[in-house]
CSV table of C-alpha atoms and ligand atoms in Angstrom, one decimal:
chain,number,residue,atom,x,y,z
A,1,MET,CA,0.0,0.0,0.0
A,2,PRO,CA,1.7,3.3,-1.1
A,3,ASP,CA,2.1,6.1,1.4
A,4,VAL,CA,-0.7,8.5,0.8
A,5,ALA,CA,0.9,11.9,1.3
A,6,THR,CA,4.3,11.2,-0.3
A,7,PRO,CA,3.8,8.2,-2.6
A,8,ASP,CA,6.9,6.0,-3.2
A,9,PHE,CA,5.5,3.0,-5.1
A,10,TYR,CA,8.9,1.6,-6.2
A,11,ASN,CA,10.7,2.1,-2.9
A,12,ILE,CA,12.9,4.8,-4.4
A,13,GLU,CA,13.7,5.6,-0.8
A,14,SER,CA,16.1,2.6,-0.9
A,15,LEU,CA,18.1,4.3,-3.7
A,16,LEU,CA,18.8,7.4,-1.6
A,17,SER,CA,21.7,7.9,0.7
A,18,GLU,CA,21.2,8.6,4.4
A,19,ASP,CA,22.3,12.2,3.8
A,20,GLU,CA,19.8,12.6,1.0
A,21,ARG,CA,17.0,11.2,3.1
A,22,HIS,CA,18.0,13.4,6.0
A,23,VAL,CA,17.9,16.6,3.8
A,24,ARG,CA,14.5,15.6,2.4
A,25,ASP,CA,13.0,14.9,5.8
A,26,SER,CA,14.1,18.1,7.3
A,27,VAL,CA,12.6,20.1,4.4
A,28,ARG,CA,9.5,18.0,4.6
A,29,ARG,CA,9.0,18.9,8.2
A,30,PHE,CA,9.6,22.6,7.4
A,31,VAL,CA,7.0,22.5,4.6
A,32,ASP,CA,4.4,20.6,6.8
A,33,LYS,CA,4.9,23.0,9.7
A,34,HIS,CA,5.4,26.4,8.0
A,35,VAL,CA,4.4,26.3,4.3
A,36,LEU,CA,1.2,24.2,3.9
A,37,PRO,CA,-0.7,26.0,6.7
A,38,ILE,CA,-0.3,29.4,5.0
A,39,ALA,CA,0.0,28.5,1.3
A,40,SER,CA,-3.7,28.9,0.3
A,41,ASP,CA,-4.1,32.2,2.2
A,42,CYS,CA,-0.9,33.6,0.6
A,43,PHE,CA,-2.2,32.6,-2.8
A,44,GLU,CA,-5.6,34.2,-2.2
A,45,GLN,CA,-4.0,37.4,-0.9
A,46,ALA,CA,-1.3,37.3,-3.6
A,47,ARG,CA,1.3,37.6,-0.8
A,48,PHE,CA,4.9,36.4,-1.0
A,49,PRO,CA,5.6,34.8,2.4
A,50,ALA,CA,8.8,36.7,3.1
A,51,GLU,CA,8.8,35.6,6.7
A,52,LEU,CA,9.9,32.1,5.6
A,53,VAL,CA,13.1,33.3,4.0
A,54,PRO,CA,15.2,33.4,7.2
A,55,LYS,CA,14.0,29.9,8.2
A,56,MET,CA,14.8,28.6,4.7
A,57,ALA,CA,18.3,30.1,4.9
A,58,GLU,CA,18.8,28.5,8.3
A,59,LEU,CA,18.0,25.1,6.7
A,60,GLY,CA,20.7,25.8,4.0
A,61,LEU,CA,18.2,25.9,1.2
A,62,PHE,CA,19.8,28.7,-0.9
A,63,GLY,CA,22.7,27.8,-3.2
A,64,SER,CA,22.7,24.4,-1.5
A,65,THR,CA,24.9,22.7,-4.2
A,66,LEU,CA,27.6,25.3,-4.0
A,67,THR,CA,30.7,24.9,-1.9
A,68,GLY,CA,32.1,27.7,0.3
A,69,TYR,CA,30.6,31.1,1.0
A,70,GLY,CA,28.3,29.6,3.7
A,71,CYS,CA,26.6,27.2,1.2
A,72,ALA,CA,25.8,23.6,2.1
A,73,GLY,CA,27.7,21.7,-0.7
A,74,LEU,CA,25.0,19.1,-1.2
A,75,ASN,CA,24.8,16.8,-4.2
A,76,ASN,CA,22.2,17.4,-7.0
A,77,VAL,CA,19.9,14.6,-5.8
A,78,ALA,CA,19.6,16.3,-2.4
A,79,TYR,CA,19.0,19.6,-4.2
A,80,GLY,CA,16.2,17.9,-6.2
A,81,LEU,CA,14.6,16.5,-3.1
A,82,ILE,CA,14.6,20.0,-1.6
A,83,MET,CA,12.8,21.3,-4.6
A,84,GLN,CA,10.3,18.5,-4.5
A,85,GLU,CA,9.5,19.2,-0.9
A,86,ILE,CA,9.2,22.9,-1.3
A,87,GLU,CA,6.9,22.6,-4.2
A,88,ARG,CA,4.8,20.0,-2.3
A,89,GLY,CA,4.1,23.2,-0.3
A,90,ASP,CA,3.9,25.8,-3.0
A,91,SER,CA,5.2,26.4,-6.5
A,92,GLY,CA,5.8,30.1,-5.8
A,93,LEU,CA,8.1,29.4,-2.9
A,94,ARG,CA,9.9,26.8,-5.0
A,95,SER,CA,10.2,29.4,-7.8
A,96,PHE,CA,11.8,31.9,-5.3
A,97,THR,CA,14.3,29.2,-4.3
A,98,SER,CA,15.0,28.2,-7.9
A,99,VAL,CA,15.8,31.8,-8.8
A,100,GLN,CA,17.9,32.5,-5.7
A,101,SER,CA,19.9,29.3,-6.1
A,102,GLY,CA,20.0,28.4,-9.8
A,103,LEU,CA,19.7,31.7,-11.5
A,104,VAL,CA,21.5,34.1,-9.1
A,105,MET,CA,23.9,32.3,-6.9
A,106,TYR,CA,24.9,29.8,-9.6
A,107,PRO,CA,25.9,32.5,-12.3
A,108,ILE,CA,27.8,34.5,-9.7
A,109,PHE,CA,29.6,31.4,-8.5
A,110,ARG,CA,30.4,30.1,-12.0
A,111,TYR,CA,30.9,33.3,-13.9
A,112,GLY,CA,31.7,35.9,-11.3
A,113,SER,CA,34.9,37.5,-10.0
A,114,ASP,CA,36.2,36.6,-6.5
A,115,GLU,CA,35.1,40.0,-5.3
A,116,GLN,CA,31.5,39.5,-6.6
A,117,LYS,CA,31.4,36.0,-5.0
A,118,GLU,CA,32.7,37.4,-1.6
A,119,ARG,CA,30.3,40.3,-1.8
A,120,TRP,CA,27.1,38.5,-2.8
A,121,LEU,CA,27.2,34.7,-2.1
A,122,PRO,CA,27.3,34.7,1.7
A,123,GLU,CA,24.4,37.3,1.9
A,124,LEU,CA,22.3,35.4,-0.7
A,125,ALA,CA,22.9,32.1,1.2
A,126,LYS,CA,21.7,33.8,4.4
A,127,GLY,CA,18.7,35.1,2.7
A,128,LYS,CA,19.8,38.6,3.7
A,129,ALA,CA,20.0,39.6,0.1
A,130,ILE,CA,17.6,38.5,-2.6
A,131,GLY,CA,18.3,38.1,-6.3
A,132,CYS,CA,16.5,38.0,-9.6
A,133,PHE,CA,17.5,36.9,-13.1
A,134,GLY,CA,16.6,39.1,-16.1
A,135,LEU,CA,16.7,37.3,-19.4
A,136,SER,CA,13.2,37.4,-20.9
A,137,GLU,CA,12.1,40.4,-22.9
A,138,PRO,CA,8.7,41.6,-24.1
A,139,HIS,CA,9.3,40.6,-27.7
A,140,GLY,CA,9.2,36.9,-26.7
A,141,GLY,CA,10.9,35.0,-24.0
A,142,SER,CA,11.4,31.8,-26.1
A,143,ASP,CA,14.1,33.4,-28.2
A,144,PRO,CA,16.5,35.1,-25.7
A,145,GLY,CA,19.2,35.2,-28.4
A,146,ALA,CA,17.2,38.0,-30.1
A,147,MET,CA,17.4,40.2,-27.0
A,148,PHE,CA,17.2,44.0,-27.5
A,149,THR,CA,18.7,45.1,-24.1
A,150,THR,CA,22.1,46.6,-24.8
A,151,ALA,CA,25.2,47.3,-22.7
A,152,ARG,CA,27.7,49.9,-24.1
A,153,LYS,CA,31.0,50.8,-22.7
A,154,GLN,CA,31.4,54.5,-21.7
A,155,GLY,CA,34.8,55.1,-20.2
A,156,GLU,CA,35.2,52.4,-17.5
A,157,ASP,CA,31.5,52.0,-17.0
A,158,TRP,CA,28.8,50.0,-18.7
A,159,VAL,CA,25.5,51.7,-19.7
A,160,LEU,CA,22.4,49.5,-20.0
A,161,ASN,CA,19.3,50.3,-22.0
A,162,GLY,CA,16.2,48.2,-22.5
A,163,SER,CA,13.8,46.2,-20.5
A,164,LYS,CA,13.1,42.7,-19.2
A,165,THR,CA,9.8,41.3,-18.3
A,166,TRP,CA,8.2,38.5,-16.2
A,167,ILE,CA,11.1,38.6,-13.8
A,168,THR,CA,10.6,36.5,-10.6
A,169,ASN,CA,11.6,38.5,-7.4
A,170,GLY,CA,12.2,41.6,-9.6
A,171,SER,CA,11.1,44.4,-7.3
A,172,ILE,CA,12.2,42.6,-4.1
A,173,ALA,CA,15.7,41.8,-5.4
A,174,ASP,CA,18.8,43.5,-4.0
A,175,VAL,CA,20.8,42.3,-7.0
A,176,ALA,CA,19.6,41.6,-10.5
A,177,VAL,CA,21.6,39.3,-12.8
A,178,VAL,CA,20.9,41.0,-16.2
A,179,TRP,CA,21.8,39.7,-19.6
A,180,ALA,CA,22.5,42.3,-22.4
A,181,ARG,CA,23.9,42.5,-25.9
A,182,THR,CA,27.3,44.1,-26.3
A,183,GLU,CA,29.4,44.7,-29.4
A,184,ASP,CA,31.1,41.4,-28.4
A,185,GLY,CA,28.0,39.3,-27.8
A,186,VAL,CA,25.8,38.6,-24.8
A,187,ARG,CA,27.3,39.5,-21.4
A,188,GLY,CA,26.0,39.3,-17.8
A,189,PHE,CA,25.8,42.2,-15.3
A,190,LEU,CA,25.0,42.6,-11.6
A,191,VAL,CA,22.7,45.6,-11.2
A,192,GLU,CA,22.0,46.7,-7.7
A,193,LYS,CA,18.7,47.9,-6.3
A,194,GLY,CA,18.6,51.7,-6.3
A,195,ASN,CA,21.1,52.1,-9.1
A,196,PRO,CA,20.1,55.3,-11.0
A,197,GLY,CA,18.4,54.5,-14.3
A,198,TYR,CA,17.1,51.1,-13.0
A,199,GLU,CA,13.5,50.7,-12.1
A,200,THR,CA,11.1,47.8,-11.5
A,201,LEU,CA,7.4,47.6,-12.0
A,202,ASP,CA,5.3,44.7,-10.5
A,203,ILE,CA,3.0,42.7,-12.8
A,204,GLY,CA,-0.4,42.4,-11.3
A,205,ARG,CA,-3.7,40.6,-11.9
A,206,LYS,CA,-1.9,37.2,-12.1
A,207,PHE,CA,-4.1,34.1,-11.7
A,208,SER,CA,-1.0,32.0,-11.4
A,209,LEU,CA,2.0,32.0,-9.1
A,210,ARG,CA,0.3,34.5,-6.9
A,211,THR,CA,2.7,33.9,-4.0
A,212,SER,CA,5.6,34.9,-6.1
A,213,VAL,CA,6.6,38.5,-7.0
A,214,THR,CA,6.9,39.0,-10.7
A,215,SER,CA,8.1,42.3,-12.2
A,216,SER,CA,9.5,44.0,-15.3
A,217,LEU,CA,12.9,45.6,-15.1
A,218,HIS,CA,13.7,48.9,-16.9
A,219,PHE,CA,17.1,50.3,-17.8
A,220,ASP,CA,17.3,53.9,-19.0
A,221,ASN,CA,20.9,54.8,-19.4
A,222,CYS,CA,21.6,52.8,-16.3
A,223,ARG,CA,25.3,53.2,-15.6
A,224,ILE,CA,27.1,50.5,-13.7
A,225,PRO,CA,30.8,50.1,-12.9
A,226,ALA,CA,33.0,47.8,-15.0
A,227,GLU,CA,33.5,45.5,-12.0
A,228,ASN,CA,29.8,44.6,-12.1
A,229,GLU,CA,30.2,42.6,-15.3
A,230,LEU,CA,30.4,38.8,-14.8
A,231,PRO,CA,33.9,38.3,-16.2
A,232,LEU,CA,33.6,34.7,-17.2
A,233,ALA,CA,30.2,34.9,-19.1
A,234,ARG,CA,31.2,35.3,-22.7
A,235,SER,CA,28.1,34.4,-24.8
A,236,LEU,CA,24.5,33.2,-24.7
A,237,SER,CA,25.6,29.8,-23.5
A,238,ALA,CA,26.2,31.5,-20.0
A,239,PRO,CA,22.5,32.4,-19.3
A,240,LEU,CA,21.4,29.1,-21.0
A,241,SER,CA,23.6,27.2,-18.7
A,242,CYS,CA,21.8,28.8,-15.7
A,243,LEU,CA,18.5,27.7,-17.2
A,244,THR,CA,19.7,24.2,-17.1
A,245,GLN,CA,20.2,24.5,-13.3
A,246,ALA,CA,16.7,25.9,-12.8
A,247,ARG,CA,15.0,23.5,-15.2
A,248,TYR,CA,16.6,20.6,-13.4
A,249,GLY,CA,15.1,21.9,-10.1
A,250,ILE,CA,11.7,22.3,-11.7
A,251,ALA,CA,11.7,18.7,-13.0
A,252,TRP,CA,12.0,17.6,-9.4
A,253,GLY,CA,9.8,20.3,-7.9
A,254,VAL,CA,6.7,19.6,-9.8
A,255,ILE,CA,6.7,16.0,-8.5
A,256,GLY,CA,5.9,17.6,-5.1
A,257,ALA,CA,2.9,19.4,-6.5
A,258,ALA,CA,1.7,16.2,-8.2
A,259,MET,CA,2.1,14.2,-4.9
A,260,ALA,CA,0.0,16.8,-3.1
A,261,CYS,CA,-2.8,16.6,-5.7
A,262,TYR,CA,-2.8,12.8,-5.8
A,263,SER,CA,-2.9,12.6,-2.1
A,264,GLU,CA,-5.8,15.0,-1.8
A,265,ALA,CA,-7.8,13.2,-4.5
A,266,LEU,CA,-7.2,9.9,-2.9
A,267,ASP,CA,-8.3,11.2,0.5
A,268,VAL,CA,-11.6,12.7,-0.9
A,269,ALA,CA,-12.3,9.4,-2.8
A,270,HIS,CA,-11.9,7.5,0.5
A,271,HIS,CA,-14.6,9.7,2.2
A,272,ARG,CA,-17.2,10.5,-0.5
A,273,THR,CA,-20.1,8.2,-1.1
A,274,LEU,CA,-21.9,8.4,-4.5
A,275,PHE,CA,-24.4,5.9,-5.9
A,276,ARG,CA,-24.3,4.1,-2.5
A,277,GLU,CA,-20.6,3.4,-2.6
A,278,LEU,CA,-17.4,5.1,-1.7
A,279,LEU,CA,-15.7,6.7,-4.7
A,280,ILE,CA,-12.6,4.5,-4.1
A,281,GLU,CA,-14.8,1.5,-5.0
A,282,LYS,CA,-15.6,2.9,-8.5
A,283,GLN,CA,-13.5,1.4,-11.3
A,284,ALA,CA,-13.2,4.7,-13.1
A,285,ILE,CA,-11.9,6.4,-10.0
A,286,GLN,CA,-9.4,3.6,-9.4
A,287,VAL,CA,-8.1,3.9,-13.0
A,288,ARG,CA,-7.6,7.6,-12.5
A,289,LEU,CA,-5.7,7.2,-9.2
A,290,ALA,CA,-3.6,4.3,-10.7
A,291,ASP,CA,-2.8,6.5,-13.6
A,292,MET,CA,-1.7,9.4,-11.3
A,293,LEU,CA,0.6,7.0,-9.4
A,294,ARG,CA,2.0,5.6,-12.7
A,295,ARG,CA,2.9,9.1,-13.8
A,296,ILE,CA,4.4,10.2,-10.5
A,297,THR,CA,6.5,7.0,-10.2
A,298,THR,CA,7.9,7.3,-13.7
A,299,ALA,CA,8.7,11.0,-13.0
A,300,GLN,CA,10.4,10.1,-9.8
A,301,LEU,CA,12.6,7.5,-11.5
A,302,LEU,CA,13.4,9.9,-14.3
A,303,VAL,CA,14.7,12.7,-12.1
A,304,LEU,CA,16.6,10.4,-9.8
A,305,GLN,CA,18.6,9.0,-12.8
A,306,LEU,CA,19.0,12.6,-14.1
A,307,GLY,CA,20.4,13.7,-10.7
A,308,ARG,CA,22.8,10.8,-10.7
A,309,LEU,CA,24.0,11.8,-14.2
A,310,LYS,CA,24.4,15.4,-13.0
A,311,ASP,CA,26.4,14.3,-10.0
A,312,ALA,CA,28.6,12.3,-12.2
A,313,GLY,CA,29.1,15.3,-14.6
A,314,GLU,CA,27.4,13.4,-17.4
A,315,MET,CA,24.1,15.2,-17.8
A,316,HIS,CA,23.3,16.8,-21.1
A,317,HIS,CA,20.9,19.8,-21.2
A,318,ALA,CA,18.6,18.0,-23.7
A,319,GLN,CA,18.0,15.4,-21.0
A,320,VAL,CA,16.9,18.2,-18.6
A,321,SER,CA,14.6,19.4,-21.3
A,322,LEU,CA,12.9,16.0,-21.6
A,323,ALA,CA,12.5,15.8,-17.8
A,324,LYS,CA,11.1,19.4,-17.5
A,325,TRP,CA,8.6,18.8,-20.3
A,326,ASN,CA,7.6,15.3,-19.0
A,327,ASN,CA,7.3,16.1,-15.4
A,328,VAL,CA,5.5,19.5,-15.7
A,329,ARG,CA,3.0,18.0,-18.1
A,330,MET,CA,2.5,15.1,-15.7
A,331,ALA,CA,1.9,17.4,-12.7
A,332,LEU,CA,-0.4,19.7,-14.6
A,333,ASP,CA,-2.5,16.8,-15.9
A,334,ILE,CA,-2.7,15.3,-12.4
A,335,ALA,CA,-3.6,18.7,-10.8
A,336,ARG,CA,-6.5,19.1,-13.4
A,337,ASP,CA,-7.7,15.5,-12.8
A,338,ALA,CA,-7.5,15.9,-9.0
A,339,ARG,CA,-9.5,19.1,-9.2
A,340,ASP,CA,-12.2,17.3,-11.2
A,341,MET,CA,-12.3,14.3,-8.8
A,342,ILE,CA,-13.0,16.7,-5.9
A,343,GLY,CA,-16.0,18.0,-7.8
A,344,ALA,CA,-17.3,21.5,-7.2
A,345,ASP,CA,-15.5,21.8,-3.9
A,346,GLY,CA,-12.3,21.4,-6.0
A,347,ILE,CA,-12.7,24.9,-7.5
A,348,THR,CA,-12.2,26.5,-4.0
A,349,LEU,CA,-9.0,27.1,-2.1
A,350,GLU,CA,-10.3,24.8,0.6
A,351,HIS,CA,-8.5,22.2,-1.5
A,352,GLY,CA,-5.0,22.4,-3.1
A,353,PRO,CA,-5.5,21.2,-6.7
A,354,ILE,CA,-7.0,24.5,-8.1
A,355,ARG,CA,-4.0,26.4,-6.7
A,356,ARG,CA,-1.5,23.8,-8.0
A,357,MET,CA,-3.2,23.8,-11.4
A,358,LEU,CA,-3.1,27.5,-11.8
A,359,ASP,CA,0.5,27.7,-10.6
A,360,LEU,CA,1.6,24.9,-13.0
A,361,GLU,CA,0.2,27.0,-15.9
A,362,THR,CA,3.2,29.2,-15.2
A,363,VAL,CA,5.6,26.4,-14.7
A,364,VAL,CA,4.7,24.8,-18.1
A,365,THR,CA,5.5,28.2,-19.7
A,366,TYR,CA,8.6,29.5,-17.9
A,367,GLU,CA,12.0,28.1,-18.1
A,368,GLY,CA,11.2,27.0,-21.7
A,369,THR,CA,7.7,26.3,-22.9
A,370,GLN,CA,6.6,22.7,-23.6
A,371,SER,CA,7.1,23.3,-27.4
A,372,ILE,CA,10.6,24.7,-26.8
A,373,HIS,CA,11.6,21.6,-24.8
A,374,GLN,CA,10.1,19.3,-27.5
A,375,LEU,CA,12.1,21.1,-30.1
A,376,ILE,CA,15.3,20.9,-28.1
A,377,VAL,CA,14.8,17.1,-27.8
A,378,GLY,CA,13.8,17.0,-31.5
A,379,ARG,CA,17.1,18.8,-32.4
A,380,GLU,CA,19.0,16.2,-30.4
A,381,ILE,CA,17.3,13.3,-32.2
A,382,THR,CA,17.6,14.7,-35.7
A,383,GLY,CA,20.4,17.2,-35.7
A,384,ALA,CA,18.1,19.7,-37.4
A,385,GLU,CA,17.0,23.0,-35.8
A,386,ALA,CA,13.3,23.5,-36.0
A,387,PHE,CA,12.9,26.5,-33.7
B,401,TGC,P1,21.7,27.7,-29.2
B,401,TGC,O1,22.5,27.8,-30.5
B,401,TGC,O2,20.9,26.5,-29.0
B,401,TGC,O3,22.8,27.8,-28.0
B,401,TGC,C1,23.7,28.8,-27.9
B,401,TGC,C2,24.9,28.3,-27.1
B,401,TGC,O4,24.4,27.9,-25.8
B,401,TGC,C3,24.6,26.4,-25.6
B,401,TGC,N1,23.4,25.9,-24.9
B,401,TGC,C4,23.3,25.6,-23.6
B,401,TGC,N2,24.2,25.5,-22.7
B,401,TGC,C5,23.8,25.0,-21.5
B,401,TGC,N3,22.6,24.7,-21.2
B,401,TGC,C6,21.6,24.9,-22.1
B,401,TGC,N4,20.3,24.6,-21.8
B,401,TGC,C7,21.9,25.3,-23.4
B,401,TGC,N5,21.2,25.5,-24.5
B,401,TGC,C8,22.1,25.9,-25.5
B,401,TGC,C9,24.8,25.9,-27.0
B,401,TGC,O5,25.5,24.7,-26.9
B,401,TGC,C10,25.5,27.0,-27.7
B,401,TGC,O6,26.8,27.0,-27.2
B,401,TGC,P2,28.0,27.5,-28.1
B,401,TGC,O7,29.3,27.2,-27.3
B,401,TGC,O8,28.0,26.6,-29.4
B,401,TGC,O9,27.8,28.9,-28.4
B,401,TGC,O10,20.9,29.0,-29.0
B,401,TGC,P3,19.5,29.5,-29.7
B,401,TGC,O11,19.5,31.0,-29.6
B,401,TGC,O12,19.3,28.7,-30.9
B,401,TGC,O13,18.5,29.0,-28.5
B,401,TGC,C11,17.8,27.9,-28.6
B,401,TGC,C12,16.8,27.7,-27.5
B,401,TGC,C13,15.4,28.0,-28.1
B,401,TGC,C14,16.9,26.3,-27.0
B,401,TGC,C15,17.0,28.7,-26.3
B,401,TGC,O14,16.8,30.0,-26.8
B,401,TGC,C16,16.0,28.5,-25.2
B,401,TGC,O15,16.3,27.7,-24.3
B,401,TGC,N6,14.8,29.2,-25.1
B,401,TGC,C17,13.9,29.2,-24.0
B,401,TGC,C18,14.2,30.4,-23.1
B,401,TGC,C19,13.9,30.1,-21.7
B,401,TGC,O16,13.8,29.0,-21.2
B,401,TGC,N7,13.9,31.2,-20.8
B,401,TGC,C20,13.8,31.1,-19.5
B,401,TGC,C21,14.0,32.4,-18.8
B,401,TGC,S1,14.3,32.3,-17.1
B,401,TGC,C22,12.9,31.8,-16.4
B,401,TGC,O17,11.9,31.5,-17.0
B,401,TGC,C23,12.9,31.8,-14.9
B,401,TGC,S2,11.4,31.2,-14.2
B,401,TGC,C24,11.7,31.2,-12.6
B,401,TGC,C25,12.0,29.8,-12.0
B,401,TGC,O18,13.0,29.1,-12.6
B,401,TGC,O19,11.4,29.3,-11.1
B,402,FAD,P1,6.6,33.4,-26.3
B,402,FAD,O1,8.1,33.1,-26.4
B,402,FAD,O2,6.1,34.6,-27.0
B,402,FAD,O3,5.8,32.1,-26.8
B,402,FAD,C1,4.4,32.1,-27.2
B,402,FAD,C2,4.0,30.8,-27.7
B,402,FAD,O4,4.8,30.4,-28.9
B,402,FAD,C3,4.3,29.6,-26.7
B,402,FAD,O5,3.2,28.7,-26.7
B,402,FAD,C4,5.6,28.9,-27.3
B,402,FAD,O6,5.7,27.6,-27.0
B,402,FAD,C5,5.3,29.1,-28.8
B,402,FAD,N1,6.6,29.1,-29.5
B,402,FAD,C6,7.7,29.9,-29.3
B,402,FAD,N2,8.7,29.6,-30.2
B,402,FAD,C7,8.2,28.6,-30.9
B,402,FAD,C8,8.7,27.8,-32.0
B,402,FAD,N3,9.9,28.0,-32.5
B,402,FAD,N4,7.9,26.9,-32.6
B,402,FAD,C9,6.7,26.6,-32.1
B,402,FAD,N5,6.1,27.3,-31.1
B,402,FAD,C10,6.9,28.3,-30.5
B,402,FAD,N6,12.0,35.0,-17.4
B,402,FAD,C11,13.2,35.4,-16.9
B,402,FAD,O7,14.1,35.8,-17.6
B,402,FAD,N7,13.4,35.5,-15.5
B,402,FAD,C12,12.4,35.1,-14.6
B,402,FAD,O8,12.7,35.1,-13.4
B,402,FAD,C13,11.2,34.7,-15.1
B,402,FAD,N8,10.1,34.4,-14.3
B,402,FAD,C14,8.9,34.2,-14.8
B,402,FAD,C15,7.8,34.1,-13.9
B,402,FAD,C16,6.5,33.9,-14.4
B,402,FAD,C17,5.3,33.9,-13.5
B,402,FAD,C18,6.3,33.8,-15.8
B,402,FAD,C19,4.9,33.5,-16.3
B,402,FAD,C20,7.4,33.9,-16.7
B,402,FAD,C21,8.7,34.1,-16.2
B,402,FAD,N9,9.7,34.3,-17.0
B,402,FAD,C22,11.0,34.7,-16.5
B,402,FAD,C23,9.5,34.4,-18.5
B,402,FAD,C24,9.5,33.0,-19.1
B,402,FAD,O9,10.7,32.5,-19.2
B,402,FAD,C25,8.8,33.2,-20.5
B,402,FAD,O10,7.4,33.5,-20.3
B,402,FAD,C26,9.0,32.0,-21.4
B,402,FAD,O11,10.3,31.8,-21.8
B,402,FAD,C27,8.1,32.1,-22.7
B,402,FAD,O12,8.2,33.4,-23.3
B,402,FAD,P2,6.9,34.2,-23.6
B,402,FAD,O13,6.0,34.3,-22.5
B,402,FAD,O14,7.4,35.6,-24.2
B,402,FAD,O15,6.2,33.4,-24.8
């Protein structure tokens, strides 16, 4: 009989090390105690639960795979389990963690100078500084190579012009990792909050990822010192390599959202009587629950192997694309099905699936839409670009 709240039908537990299990269990406890009790209210109020940031930092959840600078130095499977557990609580909070870790701390760690690392990584790890990642632009996020934001050298400084949109953590970020076109190709820059010529504007009326702050970033002759350029980022492959980190975390994270929906649908089916029988006694309901478990189990095995490849330094970014596409689709389908199995009650925030479903509409779009990931895998199979 599978565990209801956190299904593990194939005893994947036995494939985890003691350290990996320990990390997962401590995040699981944190989510049960601090995230799940407030997630629906935060969603309804469109409120980012900033009060959780210090607790998450204390648990070592930011930049957890990095070494030094106060980071935990965990392996990638442990990192994936962290993402799974956080998203079992809330996709917006997982998004915050993905951006802080994979899209801000990672590029500073990989492409930054020693001074940039010393200045930002310890503060970001402690949650005392918050970061955002500005790549997408209004013309179309799927094609970042066509970016319009420019950076021009003026004396020793760089001057940025242009705008980014749909940026997670935008207005609450102390530091923005911004990608801009220069005469020598795409480069990355650290833009600090309050820098003259730099403004943010929050995007409202969102029906998805309501617990996460999303903003546009505007650069109007924004002058930043030369030392704020990321010295080792030399082309578009730098921001794309950051996306690989975030996509990897998403592929794990959405399993948490799917687990939560499955578990709630199962619970309701155990207690609701229709046509003189409990719902769990209906064949059609059993088929739907079995199908959810099938999809969750295959997604769990997929990311575990992906994580082992990543830890061995053998992971290819097209493998991450397949996992992001498969697992987000799996979670979105399960959320919709769970919503339906709860009937009319399922459209209220008294139950989780409607919130998960709406949030997953973002997750299927950001970090590469489903079509983009299909085309990345298609290119890998055929060698032909079809973007
Ligand atoms: P393309 O020719 O494919 O690549 C240019 C160079 O980059 C290398 N590369 C990668 N490296 C590491 N990881 C990846 N995922 C990489 N993808 C490509 C590639 O090998 C090449 O290197 P080199 O040395 O030969 O120059 O570039 P393209 O312009 O044709 O782009 C192709 C495409 C469509 C795959 C790319 O533009 C793409 O991935 N588009 C989707 C954009 C996207 O996902 N944006 C996400 C923005 S961030 C976000 O959504 C945050 S959400 C918050 C959260 O995570 O929770
Ligand atoms: P478009 O690129 O305009 O795509 C529109 C449609 O066209 C999609 O269905 C797409 O699949 C399809 N399409 C595109 N190209 C092709 C093709 N070649 N063939 C067939 N179909 C195609 N970005 C950041 O940089 N940083 C962030 O922190 C960030 N956070 C986000 C948070 C939220 C809540 C959201 C919703 C988005 C966020 N994004 C962020 C932006 C996100 O990465 C983009 O939304 C995404 O890359 C898609 O870009 P787009 O929305 O402009 O859609």
